[in-house]
PDB file of C-alpha atoms in Angstrom:
ATOM      1  CA  UNK W 569     -20.045  19.626   0.202  1.00  0.00           C
ATOM      2  CA  UNK W 570     -23.034  19.464  -2.160  1.00  0.00           C
ATOM      3  CA  UNK W 571     -24.155  20.806  -5.527  1.00  0.00           C
ATOM      4  CA  UNK W 572     -22.908  24.348  -4.830  1.00  0.00           C
ATOM      5  CA  UNK W 573     -19.399  23.195  -3.931  1.00  0.00           C
ATOM      6  CA  UNK W 574     -19.140  20.781  -6.826  1.00  0.00           C
ATOM      7  CA  UNK W 575     -20.291  23.510  -9.194  1.00  0.00           C
ATOM      8  CA  UNK W 576     -17.736  25.926  -7.723  1.00  0.00           C
ATOM      9  CA  UNK W 577     -14.915  23.440  -8.117  1.00  0.00           C
ATOM     10  CA  UNK W 578     -15.660  22.965 -11.798  1.00  0.00           C
ATOM     11  CA  UNK W 579     -13.913  26.303 -12.285  1.00  0.00           C
ATOM     12  CA  UNK W 580     -10.698  25.201 -10.560  1.00  0.00           C
ATOM     13  CA  UNK W 581      -8.852  24.015 -13.644  1.00  0.00           C
ATOM     14  CA  UNK W 582      -5.427  24.619 -12.052  1.00  0.00           C
ATOM     15  CA  UNK W 583      -6.210  22.832  -8.752  1.00  0.00           C
ATOM     16  CA  UNK W 584      -3.402  20.403  -7.813  1.00  0.00           C
ATOM     17  CA  UNK W 585      -4.331  19.281  -4.291  1.00  0.00           C
ATOM     18  CA  UNK W 586      -7.778  18.354  -2.957  1.00  0.00           C
ATOM     19  CA  UNK W 587      -8.867  17.585   0.613  1.00  0.00           C
ATOM     20  CA  UNK W 588     -12.374  16.244   1.324  1.00  0.00           C
ATOM     21  CA  UNK W 589     -13.456  15.394   4.875  1.00  0.00           C
ATOM     22  CA  UNK W 590     -16.892  14.079   5.875  1.00  0.00           C
ATOM     23  CA  UNK W 591     -18.197  15.375   2.574  1.00  0.00           C
ATOM     24  CA  UNK W 592     -21.920  15.076   1.812  1.00  0.00           C
ATOM     25  CA  UNK W 593     -21.289  14.479  -1.839  1.00  0.00           C
ATOM     26  CA  UNK W 594     -22.326  11.726  -4.206  1.00  0.00           C
ATOM     27  CA  UNK W 595     -19.911   9.782  -6.339  1.00  0.00           C
ATOM     28  CA  UNK W 596     -21.447  11.357  -9.446  1.00  0.00           C
ATOM     29  CA  UNK W 597     -20.738  14.847  -8.052  1.00  0.00           C
ATOM     30  CA  UNK W 598     -17.181  13.813  -7.221  1.00  0.00           C
ATOM     31  CA  UNK W 599     -16.677  12.635 -10.790  1.00  0.00           C
ATOM     32  CA  UNK W 600     -18.144  15.903 -12.084  1.00  0.00           C
ATOM     33  CA  UNK W 601     -15.785  18.298 -10.358  1.00  0.00           C
ATOM     34  CA  UNK W 602     -12.710  16.072 -10.634  1.00  0.00           C
ATOM     35  CA  UNK W 603     -13.300  15.974 -14.377  1.00  0.00           C
ATOM     36  CA  UNK W 604     -12.936  19.764 -14.335  1.00  0.00           C
ATOM     37  CA  UNK W 605      -9.685  19.608 -12.321  1.00  0.00           C
ATOM     38  CA  UNK W 606      -7.385  17.924 -14.842  1.00  0.00           C
ATOM     39  CA  UNK W 607      -4.139  18.857 -13.050  1.00  0.00           C
ATOM     40  CA  UNK W 608      -4.921  17.186  -9.704  1.00  0.00           C
ATOM     41  CA  UNK W 609      -1.805  15.564  -8.257  1.00  0.00           C
ATOM     42  CA  UNK W 610      -2.927  14.762  -4.700  1.00  0.00           C
ATOM     43  CA  UNK W 611      -6.273  13.779  -3.139  1.00  0.00           C
ATOM     44  CA  UNK W 612      -6.967  13.134   0.540  1.00  0.00           C
ATOM     45  CA  UNK W 613     -10.470  11.792   1.106  1.00  0.00           C
ATOM     46  CA  UNK W 614     -11.904  11.014   4.540  1.00  0.00           C
ATOM     47  CA  UNK W 615     -15.377   9.478   4.591  1.00  0.00           C
ATOM     48  CA  UNK W 616     -17.351   9.317   7.826  1.00  0.00           C
ATOM     49  CA  UNK W 617     -20.737   7.597   7.567  1.00  0.00           C
ATOM     50  CA  UNK W 618     -21.340   8.840   4.049  1.00  0.00           C
ATOM     51  CA  UNK W 619     -22.558   5.908   1.916  1.00  0.00           C
ATOM     52  CA  UNK W 620     -23.541   8.170  -1.055  1.00  0.00           C
ATOM     53  CA  UNK W 621     -19.871   8.755  -1.844  1.00  0.00           C
ATOM     54  CA  UNK W 622     -19.104   5.065  -1.753  1.00  0.00           C
ATOM     55  CA  UNK W 623     -21.954   3.873  -3.967  1.00  0.00           C
ATOM     56  CA  UNK W 624     -23.318   4.772  -7.357  1.00  0.00           C
ATOM     57  CA  UNK W 625     -26.908   5.974  -7.679  1.00  0.00           C
ATOM     58  CA  UNK W 626     -26.787   4.359 -11.121  1.00  0.00           C
ATOM     59  CA  UNK W 627     -25.262   0.880 -10.622  1.00  0.00           C
ATOM     60  CA  UNK W 628     -25.077   0.366 -14.407  1.00  0.00           C
ATOM     61  CA  UNK W 629     -22.464   3.127 -14.685  1.00  0.00           C
ATOM     62  CA  UNK W 630     -19.210   1.171 -14.864  1.00  0.00           C
ATOM     63  CA  UNK W 631     -17.068   3.985 -16.275  1.00  0.00           C
ATOM     64  CA  UNK W 632     -13.825   4.370 -14.322  1.00  0.00           C
ATOM     65  CA  UNK W 633     -12.829   8.014 -14.088  1.00  0.00           C
ATOM     66  CA  UNK W 634      -9.177   8.522 -15.146  1.00  0.00           C
ATOM     67  CA  UNK W 635      -7.101  10.827 -12.946  1.00  0.00           C
ATOM     68  CA  UNK W 636      -4.089  11.135 -15.270  1.00  0.00           C
ATOM     69  CA  UNK W 637      -1.939  13.496 -13.171  1.00  0.00           C
ATOM     70  CA  UNK W 638      -2.632  12.048  -9.717  1.00  0.00           C
ATOM     71  CA  UNK W 639       0.576  10.873  -8.022  1.00  0.00           C
ATOM     72  CA  UNK W 640      -0.654  10.660  -4.412  1.00  0.00           C
ATOM     73  CA  UNK W 641      -3.943   9.300  -3.049  1.00  0.00           C
ATOM     74  CA  UNK W 642      -5.062   8.965   0.578  1.00  0.00           C
ATOM     75  CA  UNK W 643      -8.415   7.276   1.284  1.00  0.00           C
ATOM     76  CA  UNK W 644      -9.790   6.908   4.814  1.00  0.00           C
ATOM     77  CA  UNK W 645     -13.231   5.515   5.648  1.00  0.00           C
ATOM     78  CA  UNK W 646     -15.029   5.061   8.963  1.00  0.00           C
ATOM     79  CA  UNK W 647     -17.823   2.476   9.120  1.00  0.00           C
ATOM     80  CA  UNK W 648     -18.189   2.121   5.346  1.00  0.00           C
ATOM     81  CA  UNK W 649     -16.438  -0.053   2.770  1.00  0.00           C
ATOM     82  CA  UNK W 650     -14.435   2.211   0.486  1.00  0.00           C
ATOM     83  CA  UNK W 651     -13.958  -0.479  -2.139  1.00  0.00           C
ATOM     84  CA  UNK W 652     -16.864   0.610  -4.404  1.00  0.00           C
ATOM     85  CA  UNK W 653     -15.338   4.090  -4.624  1.00  0.00           C
ATOM     86  CA  UNK W 654     -11.994   2.634  -5.646  1.00  0.00           C
ATOM     87  CA  UNK W 655     -13.780   0.698  -8.389  1.00  0.00           C
ATOM     88  CA  UNK W 656     -14.763   3.987 -10.049  1.00  0.00           C
ATOM     89  CA  UNK W 657     -11.346   5.577 -10.594  1.00  0.00           C
ATOM     90  CA  UNK W 658      -8.121   4.940 -12.491  1.00  0.00           C
ATOM     91  CA  UNK W 659      -4.756   6.498 -11.585  1.00  0.00           C
ATOM     92  CA  UNK W 660      -2.074   5.633 -14.170  1.00  0.00           C
ATOM     93  CA  UNK W 661       0.590   7.924 -12.614  1.00  0.00           C
ATOM     94  CA  UNK W 662       0.036   7.042  -8.942  1.00  0.00           C
ATOM     95  CA  UNK W 663       3.237   6.755  -6.880  1.00  0.00           C
ATOM     96  CA  UNK W 664       1.916   6.828  -3.301  1.00  0.00           C
ATOM     97  CA  UNK W 665      -1.284   5.179  -2.052  1.00  0.00           C
ATOM     98  CA  UNK W 666      -2.533   5.161   1.554  1.00  0.00           C
ATOM     99  CA  UNK W 667      -5.749   3.222   2.187  1.00  0.00           C
ATOM    100  CA  UNK W 668      -7.468   2.623   5.527  1.00  0.00           C
ATOM    101  CA  UNK W 669     -10.949   1.738   6.662  1.00  0.00           C
ATOM    102  CA  UNK W 670     -12.391   1.179  10.115  1.00  0.00           C
ATOM    103  CA  UNK W 671     -15.320  -1.216  10.004  1.00  0.00           C
ATOM    104  CA  UNK W 672     -17.238  -2.744  12.888  1.00  0.00           C
ATOM    105  CA  UNK W 673     -16.236  -6.228  13.992  1.00  0.00           C
ATOM    106  CA  UNK W 674     -17.816  -8.802  11.717  1.00  0.00           C
ATOM    107  CA  UNK W 675     -18.195  -6.349   8.832  1.00  0.00           C
ATOM    108  CA  UNK W 676     -14.723  -6.765   7.381  1.00  0.00           C
ATOM    109  CA  UNK W 677     -15.334  -9.866   5.290  1.00  0.00           C
ATOM    110  CA  UNK W 678     -12.587 -12.218   4.183  1.00  0.00           C
ATOM    111  CA  UNK W 679     -11.688 -10.896   0.741  1.00  0.00           C
ATOM    112  CA  UNK W 680     -11.136  -7.495  -0.873  1.00  0.00           C
ATOM    113  CA  UNK W 681     -10.600  -7.674  -4.658  1.00  0.00           C
ATOM    114  CA  UNK W 682     -10.976  -3.903  -5.143  1.00  0.00           C
ATOM    115  CA  UNK W 683      -7.266  -3.134  -4.719  1.00  0.00           C
ATOM    116  CA  UNK W 684      -6.070  -5.666  -7.283  1.00  0.00           C
ATOM    117  CA  UNK W 685      -8.699  -4.544  -9.792  1.00  0.00           C
ATOM    118  CA  UNK W 686      -7.775  -0.886  -9.252  1.00  0.00           C
ATOM    119  CA  UNK W 687      -4.054  -1.524  -9.702  1.00  0.00           C
ATOM    120  CA  UNK W 688      -4.648  -3.738 -12.728  1.00  0.00           C
ATOM    121  CA  UNK W 689      -6.809  -1.054 -14.311  1.00  0.00           C
ATOM    122  CA  UNK W 690      -4.393   1.775 -13.479  1.00  0.00           C
ATOM    123  CA  UNK W 691      -0.999   0.076 -14.055  1.00  0.00           C
ATOM    124  CA  UNK W 692       0.699   2.804 -11.959  1.00  0.00           C
ATOM    125  CA  UNK W 693       4.425   3.291 -11.229  1.00  0.00           C
ATOM    126  CA  UNK W 694       3.570   2.811  -7.538  1.00  0.00           C
ATOM    127  CA  UNK W 695       6.453   3.171  -5.082  1.00  0.00           C
ATOM    128  CA  UNK W 696       4.708   3.417  -1.681  1.00  0.00           C
ATOM    129  CA  UNK W 697       1.683   1.403  -0.482  1.00  0.00           C
ATOM    130  CA  UNK W 698       0.186   1.691   3.004  1.00  0.00           C
ATOM    131  CA  UNK W 699      -2.813  -0.503   3.888  1.00  0.00           C
ATOM    132  CA  UNK W 700      -4.683  -0.581   7.210  1.00  0.00           C
ATOM    133  CA  UNK W 701      -7.620  -2.761   8.268  1.00  0.00           C
ATOM    134  CA  UNK W 702      -8.263  -4.102   4.771  1.00  0.00           C
ATOM    135  CA  UNK W 703      -9.559  -7.732   4.756  1.00  0.00           C
ATOM    136  CA  UNK W 704      -7.091  -9.080   2.224  1.00  0.00           C
ATOM    137  CA  UNK W 705      -7.039 -12.779   1.372  1.00  0.00           C
ATOM    138  CA  UNK W 706      -3.887 -14.370  -0.055  1.00  0.00           C
ATOM    139  CA  UNK W 707      -5.296 -14.124  -3.590  1.00  0.00           C
ATOM    140  CA  UNK W 708      -5.993 -10.405  -3.069  1.00  0.00           C
ATOM    141  CA  UNK W 709      -2.358  -9.820  -2.094  1.00  0.00           C
ATOM    142  CA  UNK W 710      -1.033 -11.777  -5.061  1.00  0.00           C
ATOM    143  CA  UNK W 711      -3.404 -10.142  -7.563  1.00  0.00           C
ATOM    144  CA  UNK W 712      -2.418  -6.703  -6.250  1.00  0.00           C
ATOM    145  CA  UNK W 713       1.341  -7.165  -5.993  1.00  0.00           C
ATOM    146  CA  UNK W 714       1.769  -8.589  -9.483  1.00  0.00           C
ATOM    147  CA  UNK W 715       0.553  -5.232 -10.858  1.00  0.00           C
ATOM    148  CA  UNK W 716       3.149  -3.059  -9.077  1.00  0.00           C
ATOM    149  CA  UNK W 717       6.695  -4.379  -9.676  1.00  0.00           C
ATOM    150  CA  UNK W 718       7.983  -0.837  -9.007  1.00  0.00           C
ATOM    151  CA  UNK W 719       6.881  -0.903  -5.329  1.00  0.00           C
ATOM    152  CA  UNK W 720       9.662   0.001  -2.882  1.00  0.00           C
ATOM    153  CA  UNK W 721       7.832   0.448   0.439  1.00  0.00           C
ATOM    154  CA  UNK W 722       4.976  -1.705   1.789  1.00  0.00           C
ATOM    155  CA  UNK W 723       3.192  -1.093   5.108  1.00  0.00           C
ATOM    156  CA  UNK W 724       0.528  -3.525   6.345  1.00  0.00           C
ATOM    157  CA  UNK W 725      -1.259  -2.598   9.584  1.00  0.00           C
ATOM    158  CA  UNK W 726      -4.038  -4.534  11.337  1.00  0.00           C
ATOM    159  CA  UNK W 727      -4.318  -7.000   8.462  1.00  0.00           C
ATOM    160  CA  UNK W 728      -4.279 -10.789   8.796  1.00  0.00           C
ATOM    161  CA  UNK W 729      -1.205 -11.460   6.677  1.00  0.00           C
ATOM    162  CA  UNK W 730      -1.044 -15.184   5.837  1.00  0.00           C
ATOM    163  CA  UNK W 731       2.304 -16.874   6.317  1.00  0.00           C
ATOM    164  CA  UNK W 732       2.075 -18.153   2.752  1.00  0.00           C
ATOM    165  CA  UNK W 733       2.408 -14.582   1.489  1.00  0.00           C
ATOM    166  CA  UNK W 734       5.957 -14.373   2.846  1.00  0.00           C
ATOM    167  CA  UNK W 735       6.810 -17.558   0.957  1.00  0.00           C
ATOM    168  CA  UNK W 736       5.337 -16.069  -2.214  1.00  0.00           C
ATOM    169  CA  UNK W 737       7.560 -13.015  -1.753  1.00  0.00           C
ATOM    170  CA  UNK W 738      10.773 -15.037  -1.835  1.00  0.00           C
ATOM    171  CA  UNK W 739      13.078 -13.630  -4.489  1.00  0.00           C
ATOM    172  CA  UNK W 740      14.121 -16.448  -6.785  1.00  0.00           C
ATOM    173  CA  UNK W 741      16.761 -16.199  -9.527  1.00  0.00           C
ATOM    174  CA  UNK W 742      15.693 -15.784 -13.125  1.00  0.00           C
ATOM    175  CA  UNK W 743      13.757 -16.970 -15.139  1.00  0.00           C
ATOM    176  CA  UNK W 744      11.130 -16.664 -12.389  1.00  0.00           C
ATOM    177  CA  UNK W 745       9.064 -13.487 -12.229  1.00  0.00           C
ATOM    178  CA  UNK W 746       9.079 -12.555  -8.526  1.00  0.00           C
ATOM    179  CA  UNK W 747       6.513 -10.391  -6.800  1.00  0.00           C
ATOM    180  CA  UNK W 748       7.685  -6.912  -5.777  1.00  0.00           C
ATOM    181  CA  UNK W 749      11.261  -7.308  -7.069  1.00  0.00           C
ATOM    182  CA  UNK W 750      12.194  -3.719  -6.109  1.00  0.00           C
ATOM    183  CA  UNK W 751      10.914  -3.881  -2.498  1.00  0.00           C
ATOM    184  CA  UNK W 752      13.248  -2.096  -0.058  1.00  0.00           C
ATOM    185  CA  UNK W 753      11.134  -1.678   3.088  1.00  0.00           C
ATOM    186  CA  UNK W 754       8.481  -3.956   4.625  1.00  0.00           C
ATOM    187  CA  UNK W 755       6.430  -3.142   7.730  1.00  0.00           C
ATOM    188  CA  UNK W 756       3.880  -5.528   9.265  1.00  0.00           C
ATOM    189  CA  UNK W 757       2.198  -4.344  12.477  1.00  0.00           C
ATOM    190  CA  UNK W 758      -0.771  -5.498  14.566  1.00  0.00           C
ATOM    191  CA  UNK W 759      -1.016  -8.699  12.550  1.00  0.00           C
ATOM    192  CA  UNK W 760      -3.909 -10.856  13.857  1.00  0.00           C
ATOM    193  CA  UNK W 761      -2.078 -13.880  12.441  1.00  0.00           C
ATOM    194  CA  UNK W 762       1.185 -15.146  13.894  1.00  0.00           C
ATOM    195  CA  UNK W 763       4.337 -14.497  11.851  1.00  0.00           C
ATOM    196  CA  UNK W 764       6.663 -17.453  11.423  1.00  0.00           C
ATOM    197  CA  UNK W 765      10.266 -16.489  12.136  1.00  0.00           C
ATOM    198  CA  UNK W 766      11.645 -19.057   9.690  1.00  0.00           C
ATOM    199  CA  UNK W 767       9.455 -17.704   6.877  1.00  0.00           C
ATOM    200  CA  UNK W 768      10.684 -14.171   7.544  1.00  0.00           C
ATOM    201  CA  UNK W 769      14.290 -15.351   7.666  1.00  0.00           C
ATOM    202  CA  UNK W 770      13.950 -17.048   4.278  1.00  0.00           C
ATOM    203  CA  UNK W 771      12.297 -13.947   2.822  1.00  0.00           C
ATOM    204  CA  UNK W 772      15.000 -11.582   4.072  1.00  0.00           C
ATOM    205  CA  UNK W 773      17.911 -13.783   3.005  1.00  0.00           C
ATOM    206  CA  UNK W 774      16.450 -14.240  -0.477  1.00  0.00           C
ATOM    207  CA  UNK W 775      16.205 -10.472  -0.914  1.00  0.00           C
ATOM    208  CA  UNK W 776      19.454  -9.340   0.694  1.00  0.00           C
ATOM    209  CA  UNK W 777      21.716  -8.787  -2.294  1.00  0.00           C
ATOM    210  CA  UNK W 778      22.975  -5.325  -1.415  1.00  0.00           C
ATOM    211  CA  UNK W 779      26.084  -4.264  -3.329  1.00  0.00           C
ATOM    212  CA  UNK W 780      26.451  -0.874  -1.603  1.00  0.00           C
ATOM    213  CA  UNK W 781      29.880  -0.333  -0.081  1.00  0.00           C
ATOM    214  CA  UNK W 782      30.102   0.547   3.617  1.00  0.00           C
ATOM    215  CA  UNK W 783      31.588   3.909   4.532  1.00  0.00           C
ATOM    216  CA  UNK W 784      34.198   2.162   6.661  1.00  0.00           C
ATOM    217  CA  UNK W 785      36.156  -0.979   5.712  1.00  0.00           C
ATOM    218  CA  UNK W 786      34.827  -2.565   8.891  1.00  0.00           C
ATOM    219  CA  UNK W 787      31.145  -2.340   9.691  1.00  0.00           C
ATOM    220  CA  UNK W 788      27.782  -2.266   7.976  1.00  0.00           C
ATOM    221  CA  UNK W 789      26.204   0.060   5.458  1.00  0.00           C
ATOM    222  CA  UNK W 790      24.936   3.273   7.015  1.00  0.00           C
ATOM    223  CA  UNK W 791      23.198   4.512   3.875  1.00  0.00           C
ATOM    224  CA  UNK W 792      22.166   2.649   0.743  1.00  0.00           C
ATOM    225  CA  UNK W 793      22.619   3.859  -2.817  1.00  0.00           C
ATOM    226  CA  UNK W 794      19.550   5.295  -4.508  1.00  0.00           C
ATOM    227  CA  UNK W 795      19.499   2.494  -7.068  1.00  0.00           C
ATOM    228  CA  UNK W 796      19.934  -0.311  -4.507  1.00  0.00           C
ATOM    229  CA  UNK W 797      17.491  -3.130  -5.296  1.00  0.00           C
ATOM    230  CA  UNK W 798      17.914  -5.040  -2.036  1.00  0.00           C
ATOM    231  CA  UNK W 799      15.401  -5.363   0.787  1.00  0.00           C
ATOM    232  CA  UNK W 800      16.905  -2.972   3.330  1.00  0.00           C
ATOM    233  CA  UNK W 801      14.586  -3.004   6.349  1.00  0.00           C
ATOM    234  CA  UNK W 802      11.866  -4.982   8.111  1.00  0.00           C
ATOM    235  CA  UNK W 803       9.636  -3.636  10.894  1.00  0.00           C
ATOM    236  CA  UNK W 804       7.398  -6.035  12.847  1.00  0.00           C
ATOM    237  CA  UNK W 805       5.680  -6.357  16.225  1.00  0.00           C
ATOM    238  CA  UNK W 806       7.458  -8.783  18.528  1.00  0.00           C
ATOM    239  CA  UNK W 807       4.161 -10.080  19.928  1.00  0.00           C
ATOM    240  CA  UNK W 808       3.235 -11.327  16.443  1.00  0.00           C
ATOM    241  CA  UNK W 809       6.494 -13.246  15.951  1.00  0.00           C
ATOM    242  CA  UNK W 810       6.622 -16.993  16.494  1.00  0.00           C
ATOM    243  CA  UNK W 811       9.956 -18.771  16.463  1.00  0.00           C
ATOM    244  CA  UNK W 812      13.405 -17.332  15.853  1.00  0.00           C
ATOM    245  CA  UNK W 813      14.884 -15.247  13.066  1.00  0.00           C
ATOM    246  CA  UNK W 814      18.464 -16.034  12.017  1.00  0.00           C
ATOM    247  CA  UNK W 815      19.674 -12.881  10.287  1.00  0.00           C
ATOM    248  CA  UNK W 816      22.650 -11.827  12.432  1.00  0.00           C
ATOM    249  CA  UNK W 817      25.094 -12.001   9.527  1.00  0.00           C
ATOM    250  CA  UNK W 818      23.200  -9.591   7.292  1.00  0.00           C
ATOM    251  CA  UNK W 819      22.471  -7.241  10.208  1.00  0.00           C
ATOM    252  CA  UNK W 820      26.248  -6.963  10.511  1.00  0.00           C
ATOM    253  CA  UNK W 821      26.349  -6.069   6.822  1.00  0.00           C
ATOM    254  CA  UNK W 822      23.767  -3.306   7.182  1.00  0.00           C
ATOM    255  CA  UNK W 823      20.268  -4.831   7.131  1.00  0.00           C
ATOM    256  CA  UNK W 824      17.870  -2.917   9.412  1.00  0.00           C
ATOM    257  CA  UNK W 825      15.616  -5.120  11.568  1.00  0.00           C
ATOM    258  CA  UNK W 826      13.201  -3.351  13.919  1.00  0.00           C
ATOM    259  CA  UNK W 827      11.050  -5.358  16.335  1.00  0.00           C
ATOM    260  CA  UNK W 828       8.438  -3.519  18.419  1.00  0.00           C
ATOM    261  CA  UNK W 829      10.155  -0.210  17.742  1.00  0.00           C
ATOM    262  CA  UNK W 830      13.605  -1.443  18.790  1.00  0.00           C
ATOM    263  CA  UNK W 831      16.422  -1.743  16.263  1.00  0.00           C
ATOM    264  CA  UNK W 832      18.051  -5.158  16.585  1.00  0.00           C
ATOM    265  CA  UNK W 833      21.842  -5.190  16.656  1.00  0.00           C
ATOM    266  CA  UNK W 834      24.107  -8.039  15.585  1.00  0.00           C
ATOM    267  CA  UNK W 835      25.679  -8.441  19.019  1.00  0.00           C
TER     268      UNK W 835
END
């Protein structure tokens, strides 16, 4: 997609969904046609060896393009860091964000501040966050999560999640300001770092405060209320787990623990 396509799209004022794959388009061109599509609600962008989209030809241009109606954003990048692109946009109404990049070994780095800066700039009512192969340091996680207290679902795939993050996610009583207080579902898969079973146990127990009533007097909760604020499910890979998790009691009450695709029962 080049000048002709970007010029054509400037006439699509009612466009609500946009899909770009392997586009030969610069970031300036992207900004141009998105500016003329004020009603965009969903963007799926797949970049494959296209550095022009991920870098500015004018590095002094620090203007972040607002996408005021965007509620869903999917960004996928092969072989290129998509962080510089994220630095150029702002999405104040974003509810779902899926972000993945596939870099060569050794090119990942050890920190990725782009996500925290993007969320801090956007201040979105984010509910769903899915991250894959993003080199997040502990500070990056903390800086990002403090900006999205509305988050309900968090998926982390192929990311070295430090054990200290689980301790930072413990839900303490007031007057503390916890991270992700509304989190209901947590998935951690293909974690290069080992996951401590005791840390996960402490995290789950601190966040299990479900007040939903079971359908039957005896047995767990089969379906949670829409306004339930408790952590309801955890999905992890068994090969990443070190030690034992002691959560039998809350599994009996309705907590959903899935290890390597298998739902763990209380018995």
